[in-house]
Amino acid sequence: MSQSYWEVQSHPKVHEGDIELDANIIAQLPSGATIKSCRGHGGSNWNTTARIDFQVNGEQITYFLKLAEGPKAAAMFHGEYESMKLINEIVPAFSPKPLAWGKCKDSDRHFIPFSFHILHKGLPSIPRLTHAVAQLHTLSVDANPTGKFGFHTTTYNGTLPQDNTWTDTWEEFYIRGMRQIYAVFGIESLSSDSCSAAQEPVSSASRDMLNGQSLADRAAHALNQLIRMDIPRLRKLVQVWLDKKVNLPLAEPFVARCADATQAMTASLPSSTIGLPEPSAVVVQQAKLMLRNTRRRLVLRRESTVAEYFAQMFGDNLRWESLGIFFNAATRAALDVASFPSLYTDDQQRRDLIRALTYVGDCCLETCLALDSMNDLQLILQYENFIVHSQVDGDQSYHSWRRIGDVASSLFALGYHEKIDETTSNIPLFVAELRKATSARVYAADKSLAIFLGRPPRIVKAYCIFQLPANLPNIWDTGDATTAAGQDAERTVVGETSSNDLEVINYTADTRCSARFAWLKEDVLGLFRHRMSPDQVEKASAIRAAVEDQWRELPAHFKLTTSLRHCHSDPFTRDFLVGTRLDYLHTLFLLHLASLRQISEPDEALLTVAGEMLSHIVEVIILRDRLVNSWTSLIWKVAQYGLPAAGIISLALLHSTVNTGASPFSRSRLVQDLSVLVAEIRTGAMIQAGEPNFALFTRATSTIQSLLDSLMTWGQSRTDTLNSQVDTSTQYMDRWDPCINFDPWEFEIDFWANLAEHPTLHGTSHEN
């Protein structure tokens, strides 16, 4: 590059004095314009800049004018006009509007007139600037239907042309630009080492690179893994699962369509591309197409229909979120369907398939996250992926804990913790209800996992607006969401459902119930954190009244009023009824725990609640073939409700001063339920080695079995021995506390290990 270039580039010229306007420039002014003046204005490195003042019908108007001459002037101004025009169209207040460009009539100069902006010295407002830049990047996606990187016209940096040739990834575009800069400095080519060095800053600053592999390569790898699986048989597995009236709780409207779209996409690929160790060119192209689709913003308007909404994510617009939802559904189906010979014939094959499906589902999600293009579909995929990992890795796994944190972060970033209103947000009713359901279900899941693990919740209601979705079963019909539906939504939310129009038992009903109890559980957690508060009793009483009101206000057909074995509803309804009852009991259970002086001495009220919880869990275990997992799995129910209840009952049975005779659940009934729980876990009928939460279940059943052995030992000698142990360890008993080093609502491994140290259980430990 010549020295003269840098001299011009480094020393902008200030233009002053009158400038004569060419006839072609005057022709670009509004009709009837009376020119007052044209004088040099501002400074520029490569152009002459001026200000044109004129009047039209008495109105004072000002234009900014740029003039340039030389062999590159036409191309420079053409590129500037096209790029500035697009910027102004996308974010009008961000830049001047170019009005025209062309060649002067009486000289070789070229010109561009702009709308005039008054510039101020100093830095701009940082929030306004960054907001405008964000708008430019976000909204420009819609102006680029190909999803590629580049520009249709050459633009210039001074007199230096920029290579804007279209590329599939921004990495390619960046490297091409770097090569051009190197060439300008006299470096004819880049070595592979130099190329890697040139990419390094981009790699460290962008999520689009992972371990030196571009996003496009990762997407192609994910798709190659996907098509190697037997998609038609997986589609049948999902259909068998759906036929049981079970589904993904949030992604329910999408699952069947995602399954069909995934099968159609893989069927469209040549058979020769399937099974290859590396992605073929066809697979790479398909992966890039879906990347472009996924980058594209979902367009929503108040009048958008369900069909229009779906059209943006299937067919030619197939997105990575759609594939991810299908694989989450396939994973859940494999978890729930014990036998499917065309895919697996034993438990090991089923576990291997579940791991493979989970991996592909993770790849789909990570591809979406890397694009940094958040939307409703991605948030739903994140939630369903969290549920999958809670069942595949276990609720104690860090994978599950991290993922619920990611879901909460996305919820906040999208603003769904605030008021969701289809009218003010200009979105259709079905999307507004979907967002409310997502917010409510994520909130409930956050509370459940936080309580189970004894950790702080991520989502605190003090910073949220609590909104429940309306239970409108037909809202996802592929037609317009009518005004009548909106009126029904309002009526359902405020609980005015008539006796002739009972609220349907479905996933929305489950979301509404679980979110309401989660809201109250957060209040109970507040009691645990401030147990020495002087108004603790009053607060507990108010919460208890709210819990009872919540249960009383539920529709009658939402309440389990008999034992589960005498309930003759369909499997989904049975699971919903017992789940809702357990959620209610669990809220009371936590409230009674918070009111205890010492957890090692459970009172009659807590024992009564624990007894009913354990009784329901035992029925759920025994009748598991007559239930479906409407939301929580069997293992989760046992871990969340059964083990805490068993822990309190064990403490009560160990504490000789507790009177269990007045409880609706006699001592023999409690012992019987504990025995069934231990037997079902130990025989491997419910959980096996290597499965999630197995370590927790093993520790708990070992301790409970020791307790049962102590209670069932016959003979006076054994009784005398036990009495002697209790008498000689009174001082130890006074100091013994099953919750010394953890929160009192935790019933994880530490609780059961500590309980095993109870003086009456020494020497009776059992291991599987």
Tab-separated table of N, CA and C in Angstrom, residues 147-194:
chain	number	residue	atom	x	y	z
A	147	GLY	N	-29.448	-16.207	4.875
A	147	GLY	CA	-28.713	-16.516	6.087
A	147	GLY	C	-27.208	-16.508	5.907
A	148	LYS	N	-26.727	-16.121	4.727
A	148	LYS	CA	-25.290	-16.106	4.483
A	148	LYS	C	-24.680	-14.793	4.953
A	149	PHE	N	-23.338	-14.729	4.889
A	149	PHE	CA	-22.603	-13.562	5.350
A	149	PHE	C	-21.930	-12.890	4.158
A	150	GLY	N	-22.146	-11.591	4.025
A	150	GLY	CA	-21.577	-10.850	2.913
A	150	GLY	C	-22.487	-9.693	2.546
A	151	PHE	N	-22.322	-9.183	1.332
A	151	PHE	CA	-23.172	-8.091	0.854
A	151	PHE	C	-23.202	-8.159	-0.664
A	152	HIS	N	-24.309	-7.686	-1.241
A	152	HIS	CA	-24.481	-7.850	-2.684
A	152	HIS	C	-23.671	-6.850	-3.497
A	153	THR	N	-23.072	-5.860	-2.836
A	153	THR	CA	-22.307	-4.824	-3.530
A	153	THR	C	-20.973	-4.628	-2.824
A	154	THR	N	-19.942	-4.329	-3.583
A	154	THR	CA	-18.642	-4.027	-2.983
A	154	THR	C	-18.723	-2.708	-2.228
A	155	THR	N	-18.228	-2.707	-1.004
A	155	THR	CA	-18.122	-1.471	-0.226
A	155	THR	C	-16.645	-1.140	-0.053
A	156	TYR	N	-16.377	0.089	0.405
A	156	TYR	CA	-14.992	0.566	0.446
A	156	TYR	C	-14.650	1.111	1.823
A	157	ASN	N	-13.407	0.886	2.216
A	157	ASN	CA	-12.806	1.560	3.361
A	157	ASN	C	-11.867	2.605	2.780
A	158	GLY	N	-12.358	3.835	2.678
A	158	GLY	CA	-11.615	4.827	1.908
A	158	GLY	C	-11.666	4.436	0.448
A	159	THR	N	-10.495	4.232	-0.141
A	159	THR	CA	-10.442	3.761	-1.530
A	159	THR	C	-10.120	2.276	-1.605
A	160	LEU	N	-10.129	1.593	-0.453
A	160	LEU	CA	-9.793	0.170	-0.407
A	160	LEU	C	-11.066	-0.665	-0.518
A	161	PRO	N	-11.233	-1.437	-1.588
A	161	PRO	CA	-12.459	-2.245	-1.727
A	161	PRO	C	-12.480	-3.390	-0.718
A	162	GLN	N	-13.682	-3.696	-0.219
A	162	GLN	CA	-13.875	-4.800	0.722
A	162	GLN	C	-14.468	-5.994	-0.025
A	163	ASP	N	-13.920	-7.177	0.244
A	163	ASP	CA	-14.420	-8.392	-0.402
A	163	ASP	C	-15.672	-8.858	0.338
A	164	ASN	N	-16.831	-8.603	-0.241
A	164	ASN	CA	-18.107	-8.950	0.395
A	164	ASN	C	-18.752	-10.188	-0.214
A	165	THR	N	-17.962	-11.034	-0.850
A	165	THR	CA	-18.510	-12.244	-1.461
A	165	THR	C	-19.249	-13.067	-0.408
A	166	TRP	N	-20.409	-13.593	-0.779
A	166	TRP	CA	-21.232	-14.336	0.178
A	166	TRP	C	-20.518	-15.597	0.658
A	167	THR	N	-20.578	-15.846	1.969
A	167	THR	CA	-20.016	-17.064	2.560
A	167	THR	C	-21.067	-17.697	3.464
A	168	ASP	N	-20.871	-18.971	3.766
A	168	ASP	CA	-21.851	-19.687	4.593
A	168	ASP	C	-21.691	-19.400	6.080
A	169	THR	N	-20.489	-19.032	6.501
A	169	THR	CA	-20.259	-18.771	7.926
A	169	THR	C	-19.511	-17.459	8.078
A	170	TRP	N	-19.651	-16.860	9.251
A	170	TRP	CA	-18.950	-15.602	9.480
A	170	TRP	C	-17.453	-15.834	9.622
A	171	GLU	N	-17.052	-17.071	10.021
A	171	GLU	CA	-15.616	-17.357	10.104
A	171	GLU	C	-14.962	-17.240	8.728
A	172	GLU	N	-15.636	-17.795	7.706
A	172	GLU	CA	-15.107	-17.694	6.346
A	172	GLU	C	-15.004	-16.233	5.914
A	173	PHE	N	-16.041	-15.468	6.227
A	173	PHE	CA	-16.052	-14.056	5.844
A	173	PHE	C	-14.917	-13.301	6.533
A	174	TYR	N	-14.716	-13.597	7.813
A	174	TYR	CA	-13.667	-12.924	8.579
A	174	TYR	C	-12.283	-13.267	8.026
A	175	ILE	N	-12.054	-14.542	7.768
A	175	ILE	CA	-10.743	-14.969	7.268
A	175	ILE	C	-10.461	-14.350	5.906
A	176	ARG	N	-11.486	-14.288	5.065
A	176	ARG	CA	-11.302	-13.677	3.744
A	176	ARG	C	-10.913	-12.205	3.893
A	177	GLY	N	-11.560	-11.510	4.815
A	177	GLY	CA	-11.196	-10.113	5.041
A	177	GLY	C	-9.779	-9.968	5.565
A	178	MET	N	-9.376	-10.897	6.461
A	178	MET	CA	-8.011	-10.848	6.983
A	178	MET	C	-6.988	-11.108	5.878
A	179	ARG	N	-7.306	-12.024	4.990
A	179	ARG	CA	-6.389	-12.288	3.871
A	179	ARG	C	-6.203	-11.026	3.020
A	180	GLN	N	-7.291	-10.307	2.829
A	180	GLN	CA	-7.204	-9.094	2.021
A	180	GLN	C	-6.325	-8.048	2.710
A	181	ILE	N	-6.487	-7.909	4.027
A	181	ILE	CA	-5.658	-6.952	4.765
A	181	ILE	C	-4.185	-7.347	4.683
A	182	TYR	N	-3.914	-8.657	4.817
A	182	TYR	CA	-2.528	-9.121	4.706
A	182	TYR	C	-1.963	-8.792	3.331
A	183	ALA	N	-2.813	-8.958	2.316
A	183	ALA	CA	-2.356	-8.665	0.958
A	183	ALA	C	-2.040	-7.182	0.799
A	184	VAL	N	-2.845	-6.330	1.420
A	184	VAL	CA	-2.613	-4.887	1.354
A	184	VAL	C	-1.255	-4.538	1.953
A	185	PHE	N	-0.882	-5.269	3.001
A	185	PHE	CA	0.393	-4.997	3.654
A	185	PHE	C	1.558	-5.711	2.967
A	186	GLY	N	1.261	-6.369	1.845
A	186	GLY	CA	2.337	-6.971	1.076
A	186	GLY	C	2.591	-8.421	1.379
A	187	ILE	N	1.746	-9.055	2.189
A	187	ILE	CA	1.886	-10.483	2.459
A	187	ILE	C	1.021	-11.216	1.456
A	188	GLU	N	1.648	-11.984	0.574
A	188	GLU	CA	0.907	-12.542	-0.546
A	188	GLU	C	-0.047	-13.651	-0.126
A	189	SER	N	0.303	-14.438	0.875
A	189	SER	CA	-0.573	-15.535	1.291
A	189	SER	C	-0.378	-15.799	2.766
A	190	LEU	N	-1.330	-16.499	3.333
A	190	LEU	CA	-1.269	-16.864	4.746
A	190	LEU	C	-0.910	-18.333	4.872
A	191	SER	N	0.066	-18.627	5.701
A	191	SER	CA	0.363	-20.027	5.980
A	191	SER	C	-0.723	-20.591	6.866
A	192	SER	N	-0.747	-21.914	7.014
A	192	SER	CA	-1.768	-22.527	7.869
A	192	SER	C	-1.615	-22.068	9.302
A	193	ASP	N	-0.354	-21.871	9.750
A	193	ASP	CA	-0.139	-21.398	11.116
A	193	ASP	C	-0.661	-19.981	11.278
A	194	SER	N	-0.379	-19.139	10.248
A	194	SER	CA	-0.859	-17.760	10.318
A	194	SER	C	-2.365	-17.714	10.293
